[in-house]
Each structure stands twice: as C-alpha cells, then as structure tokens.
mmCIF file with all atom_site columns, C-alpha atoms in Angstrom:
data_model
loop_
_atom_site.group_PDB
_atom_site.id
_atom_site.type_symbol
_atom_site.label_atom_id
_atom_site.label_alt_id
_atom_site.label_comp_id
_atom_site.label_asym_id
_atom_site.label_entity_id
_atom_site.label_seq_id
_atom_site.pdbx_PDB_ins_code
_atom_site.Cartn_x
_atom_site.Cartn_y
_atom_site.Cartn_z
_atom_site.occupancy
_atom_site.B_iso_or_equiv
_atom_site.pdbx_formal_charge
_atom_site.auth_seq_id
_atom_site.auth_comp_id
_atom_site.auth_asym_id
_atom_site.auth_atom_id
_atom_site.pdbx_PDB_model_num
ATOM 1  C CA . UNK A 1 1  ? -90.948 73.480 14.901 1.00 0.00 ? 379 UNK A CA 1
ATOM 2  C CA . UNK A 1 2  ? -90.579 71.422 11.691 1.00 0.00 ? 380 UNK A CA 1
ATOM 3  C CA . UNK A 1 3  ? -90.416 74.434 9.359  1.00 0.00 ? 381 UNK A CA 1
ATOM 4  C CA . UNK A 1 4  ? -88.686 76.846 11.744 1.00 0.00 ? 382 UNK A CA 1
ATOM 5  C CA . UNK A 1 5  ? -85.090 77.401 12.715 1.00 0.00 ? 383 UNK A CA 1
ATOM 6  C CA . UNK A 1 6  ? -82.528 74.669 13.027 1.00 0.00 ? 384 UNK A CA 1
ATOM 7  C CA . UNK A 1 7  ? -80.563 74.268 16.244 1.00 0.00 ? 385 UNK A CA 1
ATOM 8  C CA . UNK A 1 8  ? -77.530 76.548 16.654 1.00 0.00 ? 386 UNK A CA 1
ATOM 9  C CA . UNK A 1 9  ? -74.349 75.299 15.030 1.00 0.00 ? 387 UNK A CA 1
ATOM 10 C CA . UNK A 1 10 ? -71.154 74.766 16.970 1.00 0.00 ? 388 UNK A CA 1
ATOM 11 C CA . UNK A 1 11 ? -68.646 77.608 17.142 1.00 0.00 ? 389 UNK A CA 1
ATOM 12 C CA . UNK A 1 12 ? -65.484 77.346 15.058 1.00 0.00 ? 390 UNK A CA 1
ATOM 13 C CA . UNK A 1 13 ? -62.430 79.214 16.334 1.00 0.00 ? 391 UNK A CA 1
ATOM 14 C CA . UNK A 1 14 ? -59.799 80.236 13.789 1.00 0.00 ? 392 UNK A CA 1
ATOM 15 C CA . UNK A 1 15 ? -56.328 80.954 15.165 1.00 0.00 ? 393 UNK A CA 1
ATOM 16 C CA . UNK A 1 16 ? -53.240 82.373 13.521 1.00 0.00 ? 394 UNK A CA 1
ATOM 17 C CA . UNK A 1 17 ? -49.767 80.886 13.638 1.00 0.00 ? 395 UNK A CA 1
ATOM 18 C CA . UNK A 1 18 ? -46.487 82.571 12.808 1.00 0.00 ? 396 UNK A CA 1
ATOM 19 C CA . UNK A 1 19 ? -43.394 80.991 11.367 1.00 0.00 ? 397 UNK A CA 1
ATOM 20 C CA . UNK A 1 20 ? -40.970 79.842 14.099 1.00 0.00 ? 398 UNK A CA 1
ATOM 21 C CA . UNK A 1 21 ? -38.820 82.354 15.965 1.00 0.00 ? 399 UNK A CA 1
ATOM 22 C CA . UNK A 1 22 ? -35.068 82.348 15.310 1.00 0.00 ? 400 UNK A CA 1
ATOM 23 C CA . UNK A 1 23 ? -33.609 79.222 16.957 1.00 0.00 ? 401 UNK A CA 1
ATOM 24 C CA . UNK A 1 24 ? -30.724 79.731 19.389 1.00 0.00 ? 402 UNK A CA 1
ATOM 25 C CA . UNK A 1 25 ? -28.193 76.892 19.684 1.00 0.00 ? 403 UNK A CA 1
ATOM 26 C CA . UNK A 1 26 ? -26.359 76.244 22.944 1.00 0.00 ? 404 UNK A CA 1
ATOM 27 C CA . UNK A 1 27 ? -23.528 73.776 23.528 1.00 0.00 ? 405 UNK A CA 1
ATOM 28 C CA . UNK A 1 28 ? -22.228 71.969 26.609 1.00 0.00 ? 406 UNK A CA 1
ATOM 29 C CA . UNK A 1 29 ? -18.666 72.507 25.292 1.00 0.00 ? 407 UNK A CA 1
ATOM 30 C CA . UNK A 1 30 ? -17.221 74.595 22.474 1.00 0.00 ? 408 UNK A CA 1
ATOM 31 C CA . UNK A 1 31 ? -13.764 72.978 22.468 1.00 0.00 ? 409 UNK A CA 1
ATOM 32 C CA . UNK A 1 32 ? -13.322 69.213 22.140 1.00 0.00 ? 410 UNK A CA 1
ATOM 33 C CA . UNK A 1 33 ? -10.248 67.148 22.894 1.00 0.00 ? 411 UNK A CA 1
ATOM 34 C CA . UNK A 1 34 ? -9.642  63.812 21.144 1.00 0.00 ? 412 UNK A CA 1
ATOM 35 C CA . UNK A 1 35 ? -12.524 61.351 21.536 1.00 0.00 ? 413 UNK A CA 1
ATOM 36 C CA . UNK A 1 36 ? -14.753 63.900 23.299 1.00 0.00 ? 414 UNK A CA 1
ATOM 37 C CA . UNK A 1 37 ? -18.265 64.829 22.320 1.00 0.00 ? 415 UNK A CA 1
ATOM 38 C CA . UNK A 1 38 ? -20.779 67.492 23.238 1.00 0.00 ? 416 UNK A CA 1
ATOM 39 C CA . UNK A 1 39 ? -24.504 68.054 22.958 1.00 0.00 ? 417 UNK A CA 1
ATOM 40 C CA . UNK A 1 40 ? -25.987 70.936 21.004 1.00 0.00 ? 418 UNK A CA 1
ATOM 41 C CA . UNK A 1 41 ? -29.416 72.098 22.136 1.00 0.00 ? 419 UNK A CA 1
ATOM 42 C CA . UNK A 1 42 ? -32.243 74.355 20.904 1.00 0.00 ? 420 UNK A CA 1
ATOM 43 C CA . UNK A 1 43 ? -34.806 75.333 23.533 1.00 0.00 ? 421 UNK A CA 1
ATOM 44 C CA . UNK A 1 44 ? -36.584 78.376 22.133 1.00 0.00 ? 422 UNK A CA 1
ATOM 45 C CA . UNK A 1 45 ? -37.984 77.177 18.806 1.00 0.00 ? 423 UNK A CA 1
ATOM 46 C CA . UNK A 1 46 ? -41.209 75.386 18.008 1.00 0.00 ? 424 UNK A CA 1
ATOM 47 C CA . UNK A 1 47 ? -42.057 73.142 15.080 1.00 0.00 ? 425 UNK A CA 1
ATOM 48 C CA . UNK A 1 48 ? -39.728 70.633 13.480 1.00 0.00 ? 426 UNK A CA 1
ATOM 49 C CA . UNK A 1 49 ? -36.045 71.306 14.204 1.00 0.00 ? 427 UNK A CA 1
ATOM 50 C CA . UNK A 1 50 ? -33.627 69.974 11.576 1.00 0.00 ? 428 UNK A CA 1
ATOM 51 C CA . UNK A 1 51 ? -29.859 70.014 12.174 1.00 0.00 ? 429 UNK A CA 1
ATOM 52 C CA . UNK A 1 52 ? -27.201 70.652 9.489  1.00 0.00 ? 430 UNK A CA 1
ATOM 53 C CA . UNK A 1 53 ? -23.441 71.021 9.343  1.00 0.00 ? 431 UNK A CA 1
ATOM 54 C CA . UNK A 1 54 ? -21.862 73.912 7.441  1.00 0.00 ? 432 UNK A CA 1
ATOM 55 C CA . UNK A 1 55 ? -21.580 71.710 4.332  1.00 0.00 ? 433 UNK A CA 1
ATOM 56 C CA . UNK A 1 56 ? -25.395 71.549 4.278  1.00 0.00 ? 434 UNK A CA 1
ATOM 57 C CA . UNK A 1 57 ? -25.621 67.875 5.246  1.00 0.00 ? 435 UNK A CA 1
ATOM 58 C CA . UNK A 1 58 ? -28.787 67.058 7.184  1.00 0.00 ? 436 UNK A CA 1
ATOM 59 C CA . UNK A 1 59 ? -27.872 65.466 10.514 1.00 0.00 ? 437 UNK A CA 1
ATOM 60 C CA . UNK A 1 60 ? -31.310 64.679 11.906 1.00 0.00 ? 438 UNK A CA 1
ATOM 61 C CA . UNK A 1 61 ? -34.234 66.263 13.701 1.00 0.00 ? 439 UNK A CA 1
ATOM 62 C CA . UNK A 1 62 ? -35.016 67.082 17.307 1.00 0.00 ? 440 UNK A CA 1
ATOM 63 C CA . UNK A 1 63 ? -34.131 69.658 19.922 1.00 0.00 ? 441 UNK A CA 1
ATOM 64 C CA . UNK A 1 64 ? -30.666 68.214 20.617 1.00 0.00 ? 442 UNK A CA 1
ATOM 65 C CA . UNK A 1 65 ? -27.784 66.732 18.660 1.00 0.00 ? 443 UNK A CA 1
ATOM 66 C CA . UNK A 1 66 ? -24.707 64.907 19.922 1.00 0.00 ? 444 UNK A CA 1
ATOM 67 C CA . UNK A 1 67 ? -21.525 65.787 18.016 1.00 0.00 ? 445 UNK A CA 1
ATOM 68 C CA . UNK A 1 68 ? -17.897 64.711 18.206 1.00 0.00 ? 446 UNK A CA 1
ATOM 69 C CA . UNK A 1 69 ? -16.550 66.429 15.086 1.00 0.00 ? 447 UNK A CA 1
ATOM 70 C CA . UNK A 1 70 ? -15.207 69.965 14.905 1.00 0.00 ? 448 UNK A CA 1
ATOM 71 C CA . UNK A 1 71 ? -17.511 71.756 12.459 1.00 0.00 ? 449 UNK A CA 1
ATOM 72 C CA . UNK A 1 72 ? -20.090 74.489 12.246 1.00 0.00 ? 450 UNK A CA 1
ATOM 73 C CA . UNK A 1 73 ? -23.695 73.510 12.955 1.00 0.00 ? 451 UNK A CA 1
ATOM 74 C CA . UNK A 1 74 ? -27.020 75.210 12.380 1.00 0.00 ? 452 UNK A CA 1
ATOM 75 C CA . UNK A 1 75 ? -30.714 74.372 12.520 1.00 0.00 ? 453 UNK A CA 1
ATOM 76 C CA . UNK A 1 76 ? -33.825 75.258 10.579 1.00 0.00 ? 454 UNK A CA 1
ATOM 77 C CA . UNK A 1 77 ? -37.094 75.418 12.520 1.00 0.00 ? 455 UNK A CA 1
ATOM 78 C CA . UNK A 1 78 ? -40.129 74.629 10.322 1.00 0.00 ? 456 UNK A CA 1
ATOM 79 C CA . UNK A 1 79 ? -43.886 74.763 10.785 1.00 0.00 ? 457 UNK A CA 1
ATOM 80 C CA . UNK A 1 80 ? -46.857 75.097 8.444  1.00 0.00 ? 458 UNK A CA 1
ATOM 81 C CA . UNK A 1 81 ? -46.276 78.879 8.146  1.00 0.00 ? 459 UNK A CA 1
ATOM 82 C CA . UNK A 1 82 ? -42.645 78.754 7.062  1.00 0.00 ? 460 UNK A CA 1
ATOM 83 C CA . UNK A 1 83 ? -39.128 78.159 8.220  1.00 0.00 ? 461 UNK A CA 1
ATOM 84 C CA . UNK A 1 84 ? -36.500 80.101 10.138 1.00 0.00 ? 462 UNK A CA 1
ATOM 85 C CA . UNK A 1 85 ? -32.775 79.286 10.225 1.00 0.00 ? 463 UNK A CA 1
ATOM 86 C CA . UNK A 1 86 ? -30.604 79.808 13.298 1.00 0.00 ? 464 UNK A CA 1
ATOM 87 C CA . UNK A 1 87 ? -28.217 82.743 13.231 1.00 0.00 ? 465 UNK A CA 1
ATOM 88 C CA . UNK A 1 88 ? -24.849 81.964 11.625 1.00 0.00 ? 466 UNK A CA 1
#
C-alpha cells in the first residue's frame, strides 16, 4: 500500500580478509654455472607478490621471477589487510 512498508532490501554480505600467509619461494636450481638461469616461484601466497634482492631492489611483481645472478631473493605478499614477507 502507498503508506505501508517498502519492499525488502537486498542482503549485503560482509566478509573478512586476513593479510597474506607467509610466502614460500621455490627454485628450479640453487646453483648456477656461467650463463645459466633459474626460475623462482611462489605458489602459496595471495595478493600482489613483489620480488626483491637482498639489497632491497625491487625486481618486479608476479608469482615467478627468472634470475641469472647469484644473490639472495625474497618476496613481500600484499593485500588490503597488510603485507607479509617471505622467510629469510
């Protein structure tokens, strides 16, 4: 009726999100000979994955990174709830 109740509203569902779990890096090879390369991979983390070397230089984003230089590498997984670095 014109002065009665309005139609029911739509339901809104609120969900919670946690910051990403600790990323685990795997490598095809751990030892490189001259002119060789390997691929580093993260499969267990969600969000944006950013790669760094041990000097703190950002190397790009994504779940994999091709490398040909002996160095240490780590990632930081980020989402709207925070960030989590890989284990050293």
